[in-house]
Amino acid sequence: MKKVLLFSILCCLGNVIFAQNYTLKNAHSHNDYEHQQPFYQAFGLGFGSIEADVYLQKDEIFVSHEVKDIHPSRTFRKLYLEPILREASINPNGIRPFQLLIDLKTEGVSTLTALQKQLQPYRQYFDRKNNPNAIQIVVSGERPAPSTWAQFDEIFYFDGRDKEAYPTDLQWRVPMISASFREFSKWNGLGRLPANEYKRLEAFVSKWHAAQKTVRFWGAPDNRTAYISFIKLGMDWIGTDHLEQLSEYLQKLPNNLSLVKPTHEAYYPTFKSDGIQKKSKNVILLIGDGMGIAQIYAGFTGNKGDLNVFRMKQIGLSKTSSADNYNTDSAAGATAMATGQKTNNRYLSVDAKGDSIATLPEVLNRYKIPSGVVVAEEITGATPAGFYAHQPERSWSSEIIKDLLKSPIKLAIGGGSTLISEAQKKANPSTLFLNDLSQLNPANPSKAIVLVQDSLVKPKQKGRGEYLSQAFDKAIAQLSTSKDGFFLMVEGSQIDHGGHANQLPFVVDEMIDFDKVIGKAMAFADKNGETTIIVTADHETGGLTLHDGNFTTGKLEGSFATPDHTGIPVMVFSYGPNSTLFQGFYENNTIFNKILQCFGKGK
């Protein structure tokens, strides 16, 4: 019964014991009184624990780090008790519960007796035993001996130590075990914790978690790298002198932490046609929107150390800047690859003057080579539109749709079920307008526009399912009926959306989903023997940095530098005939000519 009671009390501490989901409730404001606004700054940020060092002098309790710094105006009453009472008076639901760690710097019995006298009129705010939403006072520093605890009000709990033993009937008054970090490690928070020191810390945390105690270290490094390690170790309280830094880190953690994902088994290519100098019958261009090397490696980690794209041997780098900016957008990035010319941001297959430029589907149509686009967004999105539209503004969806209807593109699959009016459909009787992939029929050679229901172009996390892989299969079946070969562009559209949202789990899910299609493309290339695969991106989104990961579990942590695009060059992977053309470092618009070379054609 006592164990059940103890566990119930500990679970009410304001943090979740052995926390897997770290929040600001796990944040501890070390030496809180040294901040510009004691109590208010940490409390306002939502910290779960606030620390005050106290000295008893002439019946008054002062807050200070050292005796020499004691000032008459800096009393415990003024800096902590009065603010707590003020917050309680203005909040109809009572003050938010937190842990108040009081570090006694003078003799324990007398100091705690004076503190008890001061708090007695307000004990209802600190009675955690009878009110789980009360503030929990934990006494540290010069603590009285356990044999004296019974003489003190039960609003006082005590900060335990590793080598101390506590009678069974007093265990409930020891919710936490604290230790000096330097007893275990000399690590300064840079690089990685030495393995032997990590094991000692891990053993200590595990030992006290098994005893249902939370764990705190003082004197620990205080930076992002340290926070990452402490969370891996399972430390319940992360102490800091940099309140905003830790606050920002913990607030962003849910978006910066990607946990275990369902994995897929990567395809093992044969490499029989890889790099051979032979005219390509088909070219498949797979564009991961916003996909930098960090996004790829995040997917690699999330898929437990394996991705289809990393099976490709031919690797290059593409410089993505647009005609008018160091950082491209998707419109200018797609235009560069689709037309062979750089243009201004937001422009779709028009040059910097606004004049139309022939796209790959238009050039290939002269040779009776059909083209298709498959995307996991609206069909009027900037990347697909770059391959069929000619507009100076990527947001002009009604004009872009008109261009799609006029385009020689043979197959278009994406979202936007309401983008084409019934009048437009009637005006284009030779085009099949479908709303389901199952309606595609390879026996029907007509131009087909498949605008699927909105749920199929939602983020993977929101139920898109296997739409992109299924759409790829349908597109290959439809286009493969051409005796003259085909060109297909497939976009992993929402890797970019995850980058803009600065959500690492979003990015990883989309990257893994896109990689499944890459594996399908490689398998088709091996079976066909005349197909070149190119995998690249229009740009990088988010400035993603990966801080830590685990290939066994697929967990990883990262952070983003921006919610926007960056100018970082992107990878180009290639497979099949003529794949060596894509090696090296080059401008993104040269991909257009390289694709035509694969087909053995000129512009």
Coordinates of C-alpha atoms in Angstrom, one line a residue:
M1 CA 0.0 0.0 0.0
K2 CA 2.9 2.3 0.9
K3 CA 4.5 1.7 -2.5
V4 CA 1.2 2.6 -4.3
L5 CA 0.9 5.8 -2.2
L6 CA 4.6 6.7 -2.9
F7 CA 4.2 6.2 -6.6
S8 CA 1.0 8.3 -6.6
I9 CA 2.7 11.1 -4.8
L10 CA 5.7 11.1 -7.1
C11 CA 3.6 11.1 -10.2
C12 CA 2.1 14.4 -9.0
L13 CA 5.5 16.2 -9.0
G14 CA 4.7 18.3 -12.0
N15 CA 6.9 16.1 -14.2
V16 CA 6.2 12.5 -15.3
I17 CA 8.6 10.2 -13.5
F18 CA 10.9 8.5 -15.9
A19 CA 9.6 11.0 -18.5
Q20 CA 9.6 10.0 -22.1
N21 CA 7.9 13.2 -23.2
Y22 CA 10.0 16.0 -21.9
T23 CA 8.3 19.4 -21.3
L24 CA 9.0 22.5 -19.4
K25 CA 7.7 20.6 -16.4
N26 CA 11.1 18.9 -16.4
A27 CA 13.0 22.2 -16.4
H28 CA 14.8 23.3 -13.2
S29 CA 15.8 27.0 -12.7
H30 CA 19.1 26.6 -11.0
N31 CA 20.0 29.5 -8.6
D32 CA 16.8 31.1 -9.7
Y33 CA 17.3 34.2 -7.4
E34 CA 20.3 35.3 -9.6
H35 CA 18.0 36.0 -12.6
Q36 CA 16.8 39.5 -13.3
Q37 CA 13.3 38.5 -12.2
P38 CA 13.5 35.8 -9.6
F39 CA 10.5 33.4 -9.6
Y40 CA 8.5 35.3 -12.2
Q41 CA 10.8 34.5 -15.1
A42 CA 11.0 30.8 -14.5
F43 CA 7.4 30.5 -13.4
G44 CA 6.2 32.5 -16.4
L45 CA 8.1 30.2 -18.8
G46 CA 6.4 27.1 -17.2
F47 CA 9.4 25.6 -15.4
G48 CA 8.5 22.7 -13.2
S49 CA 11.2 23.4 -10.6
I50 CA 12.6 26.6 -9.1
E51 CA 15.6 26.7 -6.7
A52 CA 16.4 29.3 -4.0
D53 CA 19.4 29.3 -1.7
V54 CA 18.5 30.6 1.8
Y55 CA 20.4 32.0 4.8
L56 CA 19.0 32.5 8.3
Q57 CA 20.2 35.7 9.9
K58 CA 18.6 37.3 13.0
D59 CA 15.3 35.5 12.4
E60 CA 15.1 36.7 8.8
I61 CA 15.5 34.4 5.8
F62 CA 17.5 35.8 3.0
V63 CA 18.1 34.6 -0.5
S64 CA 21.6 34.6 -1.8
H65 CA 24.4 32.5 -3.3
E66 CA 27.0 33.6 -0.7
V67 CA 26.9 35.3 2.7
K68 CA 28.7 38.3 1.3
D69 CA 26.0 39.0 -1.2
I70 CA 23.1 39.1 1.2
H71 CA 21.0 42.3 0.8
P72 CA 18.3 43.5 3.2
S73 CA 15.7 43.7 0.3
R74 CA 16.3 40.2 -0.9
T75 CA 14.4 38.1 1.5
F76 CA 12.6 34.8 0.8
R77 CA 9.3 36.4 1.7
K78 CA 9.8 39.2 -0.8
L79 CA 11.3 37.2 -3.7
Y80 CA 9.2 34.0 -3.4
L81 CA 6.5 33.9 -0.8
E82 CA 4.8 37.1 -1.8
P83 CA 4.9 36.4 -5.6
I84 CA 3.4 32.9 -4.9
L85 CA 0.6 34.4 -2.8
R86 CA 0.0 37.1 -5.5
E87 CA -0.3 34.4 -8.2
A88 CA -2.6 32.4 -6.0
S89 CA -4.9 35.4 -5.4
I90 CA -5.4 36.3 -9.0
N91 CA -5.9 32.7 -10.3
P92 CA -9.3 31.3 -9.5
N93 CA -8.0 27.8 -10.0
G94 CA -5.1 28.3 -7.7
I95 CA -1.4 28.7 -8.6
R96 CA 0.1 26.3 -11.1
P97 CA 1.8 23.5 -9.2
F98 CA 5.6 23.3 -9.3
Q99 CA 8.6 22.2 -7.2
L100 CA 10.2 24.8 -5.0
L101 CA 13.7 23.5 -4.1
I102 CA 14.9 25.4 -1.0
D103 CA 18.7 24.9 -0.5
L104 CA 19.5 25.6 3.2
K105 CA 22.9 27.4 3.5
T106 CA 22.8 27.7 7.3
E107 CA 22.2 25.1 10.0
G108 CA 19.3 22.9 9.0
V109 CA 17.1 22.6 12.1
S110 CA 17.0 26.4 12.9
T111 CA 16.7 27.5 9.3
L112 CA 13.9 25.1 8.6
T113 CA 12.1 26.0 11.8
A114 CA 12.2 29.6 10.8
L115 CA 10.9 28.8 7.3
Q116 CA 8.1 26.7 8.8
K117 CA 7.0 29.6 11.0
Q118 CA 6.9 31.9 8.0
L119 CA 4.9 29.5 5.8
Q120 CA 2.5 28.2 8.4
P121 CA -0.2 30.8 7.7
Y122 CA -0.2 29.8 4.0
R123 CA 0.4 26.1 4.3
Q124 CA -2.7 25.2 2.2
Y125 CA -0.7 26.3 -0.9
F126 CA 2.1 23.8 0.0
D127 CA 0.1 20.9 1.3
R128 CA 1.0 18.4 -1.4
K129 CA 0.1 15.4 0.7
N130 CA -3.6 16.4 0.7
N131 CA -3.7 18.5 -2.5
P132 CA -1.8 17.1 -5.5
N133 CA -2.0 20.5 -7.2
A134 CA -0.2 22.3 -4.3
I135 CA 3.4 23.6 -4.6
Q136 CA 5.9 21.0 -3.4
I137 CA 8.7 22.2 -1.2
V138 CA 11.8 20.1 -1.4
V139 CA 14.5 20.9 1.2
S140 CA 18.1 20.5 0.1
G141 CA 21.5 21.7 1.2
E142 CA 22.0 21.6 5.0
R143 CA 19.1 19.3 5.6
P144 CA 18.2 18.3 9.1
A145 CA 18.9 14.6 10.0
P146 CA 16.1 12.2 9.1
S147 CA 15.6 11.5 12.8
T148 CA 14.3 15.1 13.2
W149 CA 11.9 15.1 10.2
A150 CA 8.9 14.2 12.2
Q151 CA 9.0 17.5 14.1
F152 CA 8.6 19.4 10.8
D153 CA 5.4 20.1 8.9
E154 CA 4.6 17.5 6.3
I155 CA 4.6 20.2 3.7
F156 CA 8.4 19.7 3.7
Y157 CA 9.9 17.0 1.5
F158 CA 13.6 16.3 1.4
D159 CA 16.2 16.0 -1.3
G160 CA 17.9 12.6 -1.0
R161 CA 21.5 11.4 -1.5
D162 CA 22.8 8.3 -3.1
K163 CA 24.7 7.0 0.0
E164 CA 22.0 7.9 2.6
A165 CA 19.6 5.4 3.9
Y166 CA 16.0 6.4 4.8
P167 CA 13.7 4.4 7.1
T168 CA 10.7 2.9 5.3
D169 CA 8.2 5.2 7.0
L170 CA 10.1 8.2 5.8
Q171 CA 10.6 7.2 2.2
W172 CA 7.6 9.2 1.1
R173 CA 9.3 12.4 2.2
V174 CA 12.2 11.8 -0.3
P175 CA 10.8 12.3 -3.8
M176 CA 14.1 13.0 -5.4
I177 CA 17.8 12.0 -5.3
S178 CA 20.4 14.6 -6.2
A179 CA 24.1 14.3 -6.9
S180 CA 27.0 16.3 -8.3
F181 CA 27.5 15.7 -12.0
R182 CA 31.2 15.9 -11.4
E183 CA 31.1 12.7 -9.3
F184 CA 30.4 10.8 -12.5
S185 CA 31.9 12.8 -15.4
K186 CA 34.2 15.7 -16.3
W187 CA 32.4 16.3 -19.6
N188 CA 31.9 19.9 -20.5
G189 CA 28.9 19.5 -22.8
L190 CA 30.9 19.6 -26.0
G191 CA 31.2 16.6 -28.3
R192 CA 29.8 13.5 -26.7
L193 CA 29.8 12.0 -23.3
P194 CA 32.6 9.5 -23.0
A195 CA 31.1 6.0 -23.0
N196 CA 32.3 4.9 -19.6
E197 CA 31.0 8.1 -18.0
Y198 CA 27.7 7.7 -19.8
K199 CA 27.4 4.2 -18.3
R200 CA 28.0 5.4 -14.8
L201 CA 25.4 8.1 -15.1
E202 CA 22.9 5.7 -16.7
A203 CA 23.4 3.2 -13.9
F204 CA 22.8 5.9 -11.3
V205 CA 19.6 7.1 -13.0
S206 CA 18.3 3.5 -13.5
K207 CA 19.0 2.6 -9.9
W208 CA 16.9 5.4 -8.5
H209 CA 14.2 5.1 -11.1
A210 CA 13.8 1.5 -10.0
A211 CA 13.3 2.9 -6.5
Q212 CA 10.6 5.3 -7.9
K213 CA 12.7 8.5 -7.3
T214 CA 13.3 11.3 -9.6
V215 CA 16.9 12.3 -10.3
R216 CA 18.6 15.7 -10.4
F217 CA 22.3 16.6 -10.9
W218 CA 23.9 19.9 -10.0
G219 CA 27.1 21.2 -11.6
A220 CA 26.1 19.7 -15.0
P221 CA 26.9 21.2 -18.4
D222 CA 24.2 23.7 -19.6
N223 CA 23.8 23.7 -23.4
R224 CA 21.8 22.0 -26.2
T225 CA 24.2 19.1 -26.5
A226 CA 24.0 18.4 -22.8
Y227 CA 20.2 18.6 -22.8
I228 CA 20.1 15.9 -25.6
S229 CA 22.4 13.6 -23.5
F230 CA 20.4 14.2 -20.3
I231 CA 17.1 13.3 -22.0
K232 CA 18.7 10.1 -23.4
L233 CA 19.9 9.2 -19.9
G234 CA 16.4 9.8 -18.5
M235 CA 17.3 12.6 -16.1
D236 CA 14.0 13.9 -14.7
W237 CA 15.2 17.4 -14.0
I238 CA 17.3 19.4 -16.4
G239 CA 18.9 22.3 -14.6
T240 CA 19.9 25.6 -16.3
D241 CA 21.1 29.1 -15.7
H242 CA 19.9 30.0 -19.2
L243 CA 16.1 29.9 -18.9
E244 CA 15.2 31.1 -22.4
Q245 CA 17.6 28.7 -24.0
L246 CA 16.2 25.6 -22.2
S247 CA 12.7 26.8 -22.6
E248 CA 13.0 27.2 -26.3
Y249 CA 14.7 23.8 -26.6
L250 CA 12.0 22.0 -24.7
Q251 CA 9.1 23.8 -26.4
K252 CA 10.5 22.8 -29.8
L253 CA 11.4 19.2 -28.8
P254 CA 8.2 17.5 -29.9
N255 CA 8.8 18.9 -33.4
N256 CA 12.5 18.2 -33.3
L257 CA 12.3 14.6 -32.1
S258 CA 11.4 11.7 -34.4
L259 CA 10.6 8.4 -32.7
V260 CA 10.3 4.9 -34.0
K261 CA 8.6 4.6 -37.4
P262 CA 7.3 1.6 -39.4
T263 CA 10.2 0.7 -41.7
H264 CA 10.4 -0.6 -45.2
E265 CA 12.9 -3.0 -46.7
A266 CA 15.2 -1.4 -49.3
Y267 CA 15.4 -2.8 -52.8
Y268 CA 18.7 -4.5 -53.8
P269 CA 19.5 -3.2 -57.3
T270 CA 21.2 -5.5 -59.8
F271 CA 23.4 -2.6 -61.4
K272 CA 23.3 -4.5 -64.7
S273 CA 22.4 -1.3 -66.7
D274 CA 23.9 1.2 -64.3
G275 CA 26.3 3.6 -66.0
I276 CA 26.2 1.9 -69.4
Q277 CA 26.4 4.1 -72.4
K278 CA 23.2 3.3 -74.2
K279 CA 20.2 5.4 -75.3
S280 CA 17.6 5.5 -72.5
K281 CA 14.1 4.6 -73.6
N282 CA 12.6 6.0 -70.4
V283 CA 13.6 8.6 -67.8
I284 CA 12.1 8.9 -64.4
L285 CA 12.9 12.1 -62.5
L286 CA 12.0 11.9 -58.8
I287 CA 12.0 15.3 -57.1
G288 CA 12.0 15.4 -53.3
D289 CA 10.7 18.9 -52.6
G290 CA 12.8 20.6 -49.9
M291 CA 15.0 17.4 -49.7
G292 CA 18.5 18.3 -48.6
I293 CA 21.1 15.7 -47.5
A294 CA 20.0 16.2 -43.9
Q295 CA 16.4 15.3 -44.8
I296 CA 17.7 12.2 -46.6
Y297 CA 19.8 11.1 -43.7
A298 CA 16.9 11.7 -41.3
G299 CA 14.9 9.2 -43.4
F300 CA 17.9 6.9 -43.4
T301 CA 18.0 7.0 -39.6
G302 CA 14.3 6.7 -39.2
N303 CA 14.3 3.6 -41.5
K304 CA 16.9 2.1 -39.2
G305 CA 20.0 2.7 -41.3
D306 CA 18.7 1.8 -44.8
L307 CA 17.3 3.7 -47.8
N308 CA 16.8 2.9 -51.4
V309 CA 18.3 6.2 -52.5
F310 CA 21.6 5.4 -50.8
R311 CA 21.9 2.2 -52.9
M312 CA 22.6 4.4 -56.0
K313 CA 26.3 4.7 -56.9
Q314 CA 26.2 7.7 -59.2
I315 CA 26.1 10.9 -57.1
G316 CA 26.3 14.6 -57.9
L317 CA 25.5 18.0 -56.5
S318 CA 23.1 20.6 -57.9
K319 CA 23.4 24.3 -57.3
T320 CA 19.9 25.6 -56.8
S321 CA 20.0 29.4 -56.9
S322 CA 17.4 31.1 -59.1
A323 CA 18.0 33.9 -61.6
D324 CA 17.1 36.6 -59.1
N325 CA 18.0 35.1 -55.7
Y326 CA 20.5 33.0 -53.8
N327 CA 17.6 30.9 -52.6
T328 CA 15.3 29.4 -55.1
D329 CA 11.6 28.6 -54.7
S330 CA 9.9 25.5 -56.1
A331 CA 8.7 27.4 -59.2
A332 CA 12.1 28.6 -60.3
G333 CA 13.7 25.3 -59.2
A334 CA 11.3 23.2 -61.2
T335 CA 11.5 25.5 -64.2
A336 CA 15.3 25.1 -64.2
M337 CA 15.0 21.4 -64.5
A338 CA 12.0 21.4 -66.8
T339 CA 13.4 24.0 -69.3
G340 CA 17.1 24.2 -69.0
Q341 CA 16.9 27.9 -68.0
K342 CA 17.1 29.6 -64.7
T343 CA 14.3 32.1 -64.0
N344 CA 13.0 34.3 -61.3
N345 CA 11.4 33.0 -58.1
R346 CA 7.6 32.4 -58.5
Y347 CA 8.0 32.1 -62.3
L348 CA 6.8 28.9 -64.1
S349 CA 8.5 28.0 -67.3
V350 CA 8.9 31.6 -68.4
D351 CA 12.2 33.4 -68.6
A352 CA 13.2 36.4 -66.5
K353 CA 11.4 38.6 -69.1
G354 CA 8.2 36.6 -68.9
D355 CA 8.5 34.8 -72.2
S356 CA 7.6 31.2 -72.4
I357 CA 10.3 28.5 -72.5
A358 CA 9.7 25.0 -73.9
T359 CA 9.4 22.4 -71.2
L360 CA 10.7 18.8 -71.3
P361 CA 7.2 17.4 -72.0
E362 CA 6.9 19.9 -74.9
V363 CA 10.3 19.0 -76.3
L364 CA 9.8 15.3 -76.0
N365 CA 6.4 15.5 -77.6
R366 CA 8.1 16.4 -80.8
Y367 CA 9.6 13.0 -80.7
K368 CA 6.3 11.3 -79.7
I369 CA 7.7 10.6 -76.3
P370 CA 4.8 11.0 -73.8
S371 CA 5.3 12.6 -70.4
G372 CA 3.6 12.3 -67.0
V373 CA 3.6 14.0 -63.6
V374 CA 2.7 12.5 -60.3
V375 CA 2.5 14.5 -57.1
A376 CA 1.4 14.3 -53.5
E377 CA -0.1 17.8 -53.5
E378 CA -2.5 19.8 -55.7
I379 CA -1.7 19.3 -59.4
T380 CA -1.2 23.1 -59.7
G381 CA 1.6 23.1 -57.1
A382 CA 4.8 24.9 -58.2
T383 CA 6.9 21.8 -58.9
P384 CA 4.4 20.0 -61.2
A385 CA 3.3 23.2 -62.8
G386 CA 6.9 24.0 -63.8
F387 CA 6.7 21.0 -66.2
Y388 CA 3.5 22.2 -68.1
A389 CA 2.6 25.8 -67.2
H390 CA 3.9 29.1 -68.5
Q391 CA 3.0 31.8 -66.0
P392 CA 4.8 34.6 -64.2
E393 CA 3.1 33.8 -60.9
R394 CA 2.9 30.4 -59.3
S395 CA -0.3 31.2 -57.4
W396 CA -2.4 31.7 -60.5
S397 CA -4.1 28.3 -60.2
S398 CA -6.9 29.0 -62.7
E399 CA -4.4 30.1 -65.4
I400 CA -2.2 27.1 -64.5
I401 CA -5.1 24.7 -65.0
K402 CA -5.7 26.2 -68.5
D403 CA -2.1 25.5 -69.3
L404 CA -2.4 21.9 -68.1
L405 CA -5.4 21.4 -70.4
K406 CA -3.4 22.7 -73.3
S407 CA -0.2 20.8 -72.4
P408 CA 1.0 17.8 -74.3
I409 CA 1.5 16.0 -70.9
K410 CA -0.2 12.6 -71.3
L411 CA -0.8 11.9 -67.7
A412 CA -1.2 14.1 -64.6
I413 CA -2.0 12.7 -61.1
G414 CA -2.4 14.8 -58.1
G415 CA -4.9 16.6 -55.8
G416 CA -7.4 19.3 -56.6
S417 CA -10.7 17.5 -57.4
T418 CA -12.5 20.8 -57.8
L419 CA -9.9 22.7 -59.9
I420 CA -11.4 21.8 -63.3
S421 CA -14.9 23.0 -64.0
E422 CA -17.5 21.0 -65.9
A423 CA -17.4 23.5 -68.7
Q424 CA -13.7 22.9 -69.1
K425 CA -14.2 19.2 -69.1
K426 CA -16.8 19.5 -71.9
A427 CA -14.4 21.7 -73.9
N428 CA -11.7 19.0 -73.8
P429 CA -13.6 15.9 -74.9
S430 CA -10.4 14.0 -75.8
T431 CA -9.1 14.2 -72.2
L432 CA -10.1 11.7 -69.6
F433 CA -11.0 13.4 -66.3
L434 CA -10.8 10.9 -63.5
N435 CA -11.0 11.1 -59.7
D436 CA -9.7 7.6 -58.7
L437 CA -6.5 5.8 -59.6
S438 CA -8.5 2.6 -60.2
Q439 CA -10.1 4.3 -63.2
L440 CA -6.9 4.5 -65.2
N441 CA -6.7 1.9 -68.0
P442 CA -3.5 1.4 -69.9
A443 CA -5.6 0.2 -72.9
N444 CA -7.0 3.7 -73.3
P445 CA -4.2 5.9 -74.8
S446 CA -6.1 9.2 -74.2
K447 CA -4.6 12.0 -72.2
A448 CA -5.7 11.5 -68.5
I449 CA -5.9 13.9 -65.6
V450 CA -6.6 12.2 -62.3
L451 CA -7.5 14.6 -59.5
V452 CA -7.8 12.4 -56.4
Q453 CA -9.8 13.2 -53.3
D454 CA -8.2 15.6 -50.8
S455 CA -7.5 12.9 -48.2
L456 CA -5.0 11.3 -50.6
V457 CA -2.8 14.4 -50.7
K458 CA -2.7 15.1 -47.0
P459 CA 0.5 14.6 -45.1
K460 CA 1.5 11.0 -44.5
Q461 CA 0.9 11.6 -40.8
K462 CA -2.7 12.5 -41.5
G463 CA -3.7 9.4 -43.4
R464 CA -2.4 9.6 -47.0
G465 CA -1.6 5.9 -46.9
E466 CA 0.3 4.4 -49.9
Y467 CA -1.1 6.8 -52.4
L468 CA 2.2 7.9 -53.8
S469 CA 3.5 4.4 -54.4
Q470 CA 0.1 3.4 -55.9
A471 CA 0.1 6.4 -58.2
F472 CA 3.6 5.6 -59.3
D473 CA 2.6 2.1 -60.2
K474 CA -0.4 3.3 -62.2
A475 CA 1.6 5.9 -64.0
I476 CA 4.2 3.4 -65.0
A477 CA 1.6 1.0 -66.3
Q478 CA -0.1 3.8 -68.3
L479 CA 3.0 5.3 -69.8
S480 CA 4.8 2.0 -70.5
T481 CA 2.4 1.3 -73.4
S482 CA 4.3 3.8 -75.5
K483 CA 6.7 2.2 -77.9
D484 CA 8.7 5.4 -78.0
G485 CA 9.4 5.4 -74.2
F486 CA 8.3 8.0 -71.7
F487 CA 9.3 10.7 -69.3
L488 CA 7.8 10.7 -65.8
M489 CA 8.3 13.3 -63.0
V490 CA 7.3 12.2 -59.5
E491 CA 7.4 14.6 -56.6
G492 CA 7.7 13.8 -52.9
S493 CA 5.8 17.0 -52.4
Q494 CA 5.5 17.2 -48.6
I495 CA 9.0 16.8 -47.4
D496 CA 9.0 20.5 -48.1
H497 CA 5.9 21.0 -46.0
G498 CA 7.6 19.3 -43.0
G499 CA 10.6 21.6 -43.4
H500 CA 8.4 24.7 -43.6
A501 CA 6.6 23.5 -40.4
N502 CA 9.9 22.8 -38.7
Q503 CA 8.6 19.3 -37.8
L504 CA 11.2 16.6 -37.9
P505 CA 8.7 13.7 -37.6
F506 CA 6.8 15.1 -40.5
V507 CA 10.0 15.3 -42.6
V508 CA 11.0 11.7 -41.7
D509 CA 7.6 10.2 -42.6
E510 CA 7.5 12.0 -45.9
M511 CA 11.1 11.1 -46.7
I512 CA 10.5 7.4 -46.0
D513 CA 7.3 7.4 -48.1
F514 CA 9.2 9.0 -51.0
D515 CA 12.0 6.5 -50.7
K516 CA 9.5 3.7 -51.2
V517 CA 8.8 5.1 -54.7
I518 CA 12.5 5.4 -55.4
G519 CA 12.8 1.7 -54.7
K520 CA 9.9 0.9 -57.1
A521 CA 11.6 3.0 -59.7
M522 CA 14.9 1.2 -59.3
A523 CA 13.1 -2.2 -59.5
F524 CA 11.4 -1.1 -62.7
A525 CA 14.7 0.1 -64.2
D526 CA 16.3 -3.3 -63.5
K527 CA 13.4 -5.1 -65.1
N528 CA 13.2 -2.8 -68.1
G529 CA 17.0 -2.3 -68.6
E530 CA 16.4 0.9 -70.6
T531 CA 15.3 3.3 -67.9
T532 CA 17.4 6.1 -66.2
I533 CA 16.4 7.2 -62.7
I534 CA 17.3 10.6 -61.3
V535 CA 16.6 11.5 -57.7
T536 CA 17.1 15.1 -56.7
A537 CA 15.5 18.2 -55.0
D538 CA 14.5 21.6 -56.1
H539 CA 16.0 23.1 -52.9
E540 CA 16.6 22.4 -49.3
T541 CA 13.9 23.6 -46.8
G542 CA 14.4 24.4 -43.1
G543 CA 18.2 24.4 -42.7
L544 CA 17.8 21.0 -40.9
T545 CA 20.6 19.9 -38.6
L546 CA 20.7 16.4 -37.0
H547 CA 22.0 16.3 -33.5
D548 CA 21.6 12.7 -32.5
G549 CA 20.1 9.5 -33.7
N550 CA 20.0 5.7 -33.2
F551 CA 20.0 3.3 -36.2
T552 CA 18.8 0.5 -34.0
T553 CA 15.6 2.2 -32.9
G554 CA 15.2 4.8 -35.7
K555 CA 15.0 7.6 -33.2
L556 CA 16.6 10.9 -34.0
E557 CA 16.7 14.5 -32.9
G558 CA 17.4 17.6 -35.0
S559 CA 16.5 21.3 -35.3
F560 CA 15.8 23.8 -38.0
A561 CA 17.5 27.1 -38.7
T562 CA 14.6 28.6 -40.6
P563 CA 11.0 28.0 -41.7
D564 CA 12.1 28.8 -45.3
H565 CA 14.2 27.6 -48.1
T566 CA 18.0 27.7 -48.0
G567 CA 20.6 28.0 -50.7
I568 CA 22.4 24.7 -49.8
P569 CA 23.2 22.6 -52.9
V570 CA 21.2 19.4 -53.1
M571 CA 22.1 15.9 -53.9
V572 CA 21.6 14.2 -57.3
F573 CA 21.5 10.4 -57.3
S574 CA 21.2 8.5 -60.6
Y575 CA 20.8 4.9 -61.7
G576 CA 20.6 3.1 -65.1
P577 CA 21.9 3.9 -68.5
N578 CA 23.8 7.2 -68.8
S579 CA 23.7 7.7 -65.0
T580 CA 27.3 8.9 -65.0
L581 CA 26.1 12.1 -66.7
F582 CA 24.8 13.2 -63.4
Q583 CA 28.1 13.0 -61.5
G584 CA 29.9 16.2 -60.3
F585 CA 28.8 19.6 -59.3
Y586 CA 26.6 21.7 -61.7
E587 CA 23.8 24.2 -62.0
N588 CA 20.3 22.7 -61.6
N589 CA 19.2 23.9 -65.1
T590 CA 21.8 21.5 -66.7
I591 CA 19.7 18.6 -65.6
F592 CA 17.4 19.4 -68.5
N593 CA 20.1 18.8 -71.1
K594 CA 21.4 15.7 -69.3
I595 CA 17.9 14.2 -69.5
L596 CA 17.7 15.0 -73.2
Q597 CA 21.2 13.4 -73.7
C598 CA 19.8 10.2 -72.0
F599 CA 17.1 10.1 -74.6
G600 CA 19.6 10.9 -77.3
K601 CA 17.7 14.0 -78.2
G602 CA 18.5 17.7 -78.5
K603 CA 16.4 20.7 -77.6

